[in-house]
């Protein structure tokens, strides 16, 4: 109890010191704290299961919310099978599959991955016959033991951009997702 009280006091003291040093407004500080709290909740949810499907759902729903994006897509390469799954915020039109896949694969070769055969790519949650284009995106690789197992990206449409705070969540979540996905795959193998 004492340790928790001291930790709580130190958090509030450091927050107040940060605010005084940076001259940040109360609302800006609240937004940063809320962002960190969302990240902690997300992390807890990821660590609560080893079920691959539930992990993937948690990653997609959590990052879509944290990044403030319209659409989130994940490309996974497992056992030479490549698949893309996308999730779109309610009430938002999904971008075309061509726009999403192009953005996801833009740096694929640079990351040292095997070539993706687009003719055998499995799609879920995205359509190829839509004319909605992306206006901004942030993409990060998913790397396990020096092997690229996929890529995750958030997308905005209709001329909107992804704010820098939201964009900052993408590589952080990708790094956390790598560890959790590896654990889930190992559990499945076991």
mmCIF file of C-alpha atoms in Angstrom:
data_model
loop_
_atom_site.group_PDB
_atom_site.id
_atom_site.type_symbol
_atom_site.label_atom_id
_atom_site.label_comp_id
_atom_site.label_asym_id
_atom_site.label_seq_id
_atom_site.Cartn_x
_atom_site.Cartn_y
_atom_site.Cartn_z
ATOM 1 C CA UNK A 1 0.000 0.000 0.000
ATOM 2 C CA UNK A 2 2.824 2.378 0.868
ATOM 3 C CA UNK A 3 4.601 1.527 -2.387
ATOM 4 C CA UNK A 4 1.382 2.237 -4.353
ATOM 5 C CA UNK A 5 0.822 5.521 -2.529
ATOM 6 C CA UNK A 6 4.408 6.638 -3.166
ATOM 7 C CA UNK A 7 4.110 5.655 -6.851
ATOM 8 C CA UNK A 8 0.819 7.555 -7.152
ATOM 9 C CA UNK A 9 2.334 10.646 -5.488
ATOM 10 C CA UNK A 10 5.435 10.502 -7.719
ATOM 11 C CA UNK A 11 3.250 10.290 -10.838
ATOM 12 C CA UNK A 12 1.269 13.391 -9.861
ATOM 13 C CA UNK A 13 4.404 15.281 -8.832
ATOM 14 C CA UNK A 14 6.179 14.475 -12.100
ATOM 15 C CA UNK A 15 3.062 15.433 -14.083
ATOM 16 C CA UNK A 16 2.881 18.786 -12.314
ATOM 17 C CA UNK A 17 6.626 19.366 -12.843
ATOM 18 C CA UNK A 18 6.310 18.460 -16.517
ATOM 19 C CA UNK A 19 3.423 20.857 -16.937
ATOM 20 C CA UNK A 20 5.334 23.684 -15.253
ATOM 21 C CA UNK A 21 8.524 23.068 -17.264
ATOM 22 C CA UNK A 22 6.831 22.714 -20.633
ATOM 23 C CA UNK A 23 4.163 25.310 -20.062
ATOM 24 C CA UNK A 24 1.632 22.844 -21.426
ATOM 25 C CA UNK A 25 -1.989 23.642 -20.978
ATOM 26 C CA UNK A 26 -4.211 21.470 -18.823
ATOM 27 C CA UNK A 27 -6.137 20.170 -21.834
ATOM 28 C CA UNK A 28 -2.963 19.257 -23.736
ATOM 29 C CA UNK A 29 -1.636 17.413 -20.703
ATOM 30 C CA UNK A 30 -4.979 15.652 -20.214
ATOM 31 C CA UNK A 31 -4.863 14.512 -23.854
ATOM 32 C CA UNK A 32 -1.371 13.086 -23.390
ATOM 33 C CA UNK A 33 -2.370 11.303 -20.194
ATOM 34 C CA UNK A 34 -5.503 9.899 -21.860
ATOM 35 C CA UNK A 35 -3.343 8.640 -24.735
ATOM 36 C CA UNK A 36 -1.008 6.882 -22.315
ATOM 37 C CA UNK A 37 -3.971 5.382 -20.454
ATOM 38 C CA UNK A 38 -5.398 4.042 -23.742
ATOM 39 C CA UNK A 39 -2.017 2.496 -24.511
ATOM 40 C CA UNK A 40 -1.878 0.838 -21.078
ATOM 41 C CA UNK A 41 -5.425 -0.561 -21.474
ATOM 42 C CA UNK A 42 -4.489 -1.825 -24.910
ATOM 43 C CA UNK A 43 -1.353 -3.486 -23.548
ATOM 44 C CA UNK A 44 -3.333 -5.193 -20.770
ATOM 45 C CA UNK A 45 -5.862 -6.508 -23.271
ATOM 46 C CA UNK A 46 -3.107 -7.884 -25.512
ATOM 47 C CA UNK A 47 -1.408 -9.704 -22.654
ATOM 48 C CA UNK A 48 -4.672 -11.304 -21.481
ATOM 49 C CA UNK A 49 -4.832 -13.984 -24.174
ATOM 50 C CA UNK A 50 -2.794 -16.265 -26.386
ATOM 51 C CA UNK A 51 -5.622 -16.802 -28.875
ATOM 52 C CA UNK A 52 -4.299 -15.515 -32.211
ATOM 53 C CA UNK A 53 -7.684 -14.305 -33.528
ATOM 54 C CA UNK A 54 -8.481 -12.398 -30.310
ATOM 55 C CA UNK A 55 -5.019 -10.832 -30.334
ATOM 56 C CA UNK A 56 -5.459 -9.671 -33.909
ATOM 57 C CA UNK A 57 -8.896 -8.221 -33.101
ATOM 58 C CA UNK A 58 -7.489 -6.405 -30.050
ATOM 59 C CA UNK A 59 -4.624 -4.968 -32.110
ATOM 60 C CA UNK A 60 -6.917 -3.755 -34.869
ATOM 61 C CA UNK A 61 -9.615 -2.265 -32.630
ATOM 62 C CA UNK A 62 -7.138 -0.741 -30.177
ATOM 63 C CA UNK A 63 -4.894 0.916 -32.747
ATOM 64 C CA UNK A 64 -7.808 2.183 -34.844
ATOM 65 C CA UNK A 65 -9.084 3.981 -31.738
ATOM 66 C CA UNK A 66 -5.700 5.258 -30.539
ATOM 67 C CA UNK A 67 -4.517 6.502 -33.927
ATOM 68 C CA UNK A 68 -7.734 8.351 -34.706
ATOM 69 C CA UNK A 69 -7.688 6.854 -38.208
ATOM 70 C CA UNK A 70 -10.548 5.875 -40.521
ATOM 71 C CA UNK A 71 -9.197 2.448 -41.470
ATOM 72 C CA UNK A 72 -6.626 0.024 -40.139
ATOM 73 C CA UNK A 73 -5.125 -2.842 -42.155
ATOM 74 C CA UNK A 74 -2.809 -5.699 -41.275
ATOM 75 C CA UNK A 75 -0.924 -7.809 -43.780
ATOM 76 C CA UNK A 76 0.320 -11.092 -42.317
ATOM 77 C CA UNK A 77 2.666 -13.610 -43.902
ATOM 78 C CA UNK A 78 2.277 -17.015 -42.268
ATOM 79 C CA UNK A 79 3.488 -20.279 -43.801
ATOM 80 C CA UNK A 80 3.874 -18.647 -47.228
ATOM 81 C CA UNK A 81 0.241 -17.497 -47.099
ATOM 82 C CA UNK A 82 -0.292 -13.755 -47.268
ATOM 83 C CA UNK A 83 -3.512 -12.190 -46.073
ATOM 84 C CA UNK A 84 -4.763 -8.659 -45.539
ATOM 85 C CA UNK A 85 -7.449 -7.833 -43.017
ATOM 86 C CA UNK A 86 -8.934 -4.385 -42.628
ATOM 87 C CA UNK A 87 -11.188 -2.675 -40.140
ATOM 88 C CA UNK A 88 -12.995 0.575 -40.872
ATOM 89 C CA UNK A 89 -14.444 3.000 -38.356
ATOM 90 C CA UNK A 90 -18.259 2.957 -38.315
ATOM 91 C CA UNK A 91 -19.804 5.351 -40.806
ATOM 92 C CA UNK A 92 -16.632 5.689 -42.848
ATOM 93 C CA UNK A 93 -16.260 4.383 -46.390
ATOM 94 C CA UNK A 94 -13.417 1.904 -46.756
ATOM 95 C CA UNK A 95 -10.545 2.816 -49.082
ATOM 96 C CA UNK A 96 -9.922 0.630 -52.104
ATOM 97 C CA UNK A 97 -7.924 -2.532 -51.586
ATOM 98 C CA UNK A 98 -5.408 -1.322 -54.170
ATOM 99 C CA UNK A 99 -4.668 1.832 -52.149
ATOM 100 C CA UNK A 100 -4.300 -0.122 -48.903
ATOM 101 C CA UNK A 101 -2.144 -2.890 -50.341
ATOM 102 C CA UNK A 102 0.075 -0.400 -52.159
ATOM 103 C CA UNK A 103 0.749 1.512 -48.928
ATOM 104 C CA UNK A 104 1.318 -1.675 -46.905
ATOM 105 C CA UNK A 105 3.811 -3.053 -49.429
ATOM 106 C CA UNK A 106 5.600 0.223 -50.222
ATOM 107 C CA UNK A 107 8.683 -0.659 -48.142
ATOM 108 C CA UNK A 108 8.129 -4.424 -47.982
ATOM 109 C CA UNK A 109 11.262 -5.250 -50.007
ATOM 110 C CA UNK A 110 13.386 -2.870 -47.931
ATOM 111 C CA UNK A 111 12.429 -4.785 -44.780
ATOM 112 C CA UNK A 112 13.835 -7.978 -46.324
ATOM 113 C CA UNK A 113 10.620 -9.879 -46.825
ATOM 114 C CA UNK A 114 9.799 -12.524 -49.373
ATOM 115 C CA UNK A 115 7.872 -11.244 -52.365
ATOM 116 C CA UNK A 116 4.097 -11.131 -51.985
ATOM 117 C CA UNK A 117 2.114 -12.813 -54.747
ATOM 118 C CA UNK A 118 -0.812 -10.437 -55.188
ATOM 119 C CA UNK A 119 -2.808 -13.027 -57.128
ATOM 120 C CA UNK A 120 -2.999 -15.314 -54.084
ATOM 121 C CA UNK A 121 -3.444 -12.586 -51.467
ATOM 122 C CA UNK A 122 -6.427 -13.281 -49.192
ATOM 123 C CA UNK A 123 -8.522 -10.160 -48.473
ATOM 124 C CA UNK A 124 -10.846 -9.625 -45.539
ATOM 125 C CA UNK A 125 -12.766 -6.452 -44.743
ATOM 126 C CA UNK A 126 -11.769 -4.492 -47.854
ATOM 127 C CA UNK A 127 -13.283 -4.169 -51.290
ATOM 128 C CA UNK A 128 -11.552 -3.731 -54.620
ATOM 129 C CA UNK A 129 -14.426 -1.954 -56.372
ATOM 130 C CA UNK A 130 -14.549 1.207 -54.256
ATOM 131 C CA UNK A 131 -13.154 4.512 -55.488
ATOM 132 C CA UNK A 132 -12.321 5.869 -52.004
ATOM 133 C CA UNK A 133 -8.641 6.790 -51.819
ATOM 134 C CA UNK A 134 -6.438 7.276 -48.790
ATOM 135 C CA UNK A 135 -5.258 10.797 -47.997
ATOM 136 C CA UNK A 136 -2.711 9.866 -45.320
ATOM 137 C CA UNK A 137 -1.257 6.707 -43.827
ATOM 138 C CA UNK A 138 1.321 5.444 -41.356
ATOM 139 C CA UNK A 139 2.774 1.945 -41.729
ATOM 140 C CA UNK A 140 5.088 -0.127 -39.510
ATOM 141 C CA UNK A 141 6.536 -3.627 -39.991
ATOM 142 C CA UNK A 142 5.874 -6.576 -37.696
ATOM 143 C CA UNK A 143 9.222 -8.316 -37.169
ATOM 144 C CA UNK A 144 9.773 -11.478 -35.122
ATOM 145 C CA UNK A 145 13.299 -12.867 -34.732
ATOM 146 C CA UNK A 146 14.629 -10.801 -37.645
ATOM 147 C CA UNK A 147 11.851 -12.061 -39.931
ATOM 148 C CA UNK A 148 9.107 -9.804 -41.228
ATOM 149 C CA UNK A 149 5.819 -11.519 -40.441
ATOM 150 C CA UNK A 150 3.655 -8.662 -41.609
ATOM 151 C CA UNK A 151 2.922 -4.987 -41.630
ATOM 152 C CA UNK A 152 0.318 -2.833 -39.936
ATOM 153 C CA UNK A 153 -1.000 0.492 -41.180
ATOM 154 C CA UNK A 154 -3.555 3.154 -40.337
ATOM 155 C CA UNK A 155 -5.257 5.194 -43.032
ATOM 156 C CA UNK A 156 -7.326 8.355 -43.270
ATOM 157 C CA UNK A 157 -9.585 9.344 -46.151
ATOM 158 C CA UNK A 158 -11.432 12.373 -47.490
ATOM 159 C CA UNK A 159 -8.466 14.735 -47.209
ATOM 160 C CA UNK A 160 -7.950 14.171 -43.470
ATOM 161 C CA UNK A 161 -4.513 13.568 -41.996
ATOM 162 C CA UNK A 162 -3.413 11.411 -39.106
ATOM 163 C CA UNK A 163 -2.282 13.577 -36.222
ATOM 164 C CA UNK A 164 1.298 13.166 -35.009
ATOM 165 C CA UNK A 165 0.229 11.698 -31.660
ATOM 166 C CA UNK A 166 -1.874 9.066 -33.417
ATOM 167 C CA UNK A 167 0.926 8.337 -35.872
ATOM 168 C CA UNK A 168 3.289 7.813 -32.941
ATOM 169 C CA UNK A 169 1.148 4.964 -31.641
ATOM 170 C CA UNK A 170 1.642 2.854 -34.797
ATOM 171 C CA UNK A 171 5.302 1.789 -34.268
ATOM 172 C CA UNK A 172 4.718 1.384 -30.514
ATOM 173 C CA UNK A 173 1.736 -0.905 -31.073
ATOM 174 C CA UNK A 174 3.611 -2.773 -33.823
ATOM 175 C CA UNK A 175 6.466 -3.487 -31.416
ATOM 176 C CA UNK A 176 4.059 -4.755 -28.750
ATOM 177 C CA UNK A 177 2.128 -6.768 -31.331
ATOM 178 C CA UNK A 178 5.304 -8.512 -32.515
ATOM 179 C CA UNK A 179 5.930 -9.983 -29.068
ATOM 180 C CA UNK A 180 2.322 -11.003 -28.476
ATOM 181 C CA UNK A 181 1.902 -12.506 -31.948
ATOM 182 C CA UNK A 182 5.121 -14.486 -31.498
ATOM 183 C CA UNK A 183 3.846 -15.830 -28.148
ATOM 184 C CA UNK A 184 0.496 -16.780 -29.695
ATOM 185 C CA UNK A 185 2.201 -18.566 -32.583
ATOM 186 C CA UNK A 186 4.476 -20.432 -30.168
ATOM 187 C CA UNK A 187 1.487 -21.425 -28.025
ATOM 188 C CA UNK A 188 -0.301 -22.707 -31.136
ATOM 189 C CA UNK A 189 2.802 -24.678 -32.117
ATOM 190 C CA UNK A 190 3.096 -26.157 -28.622
#
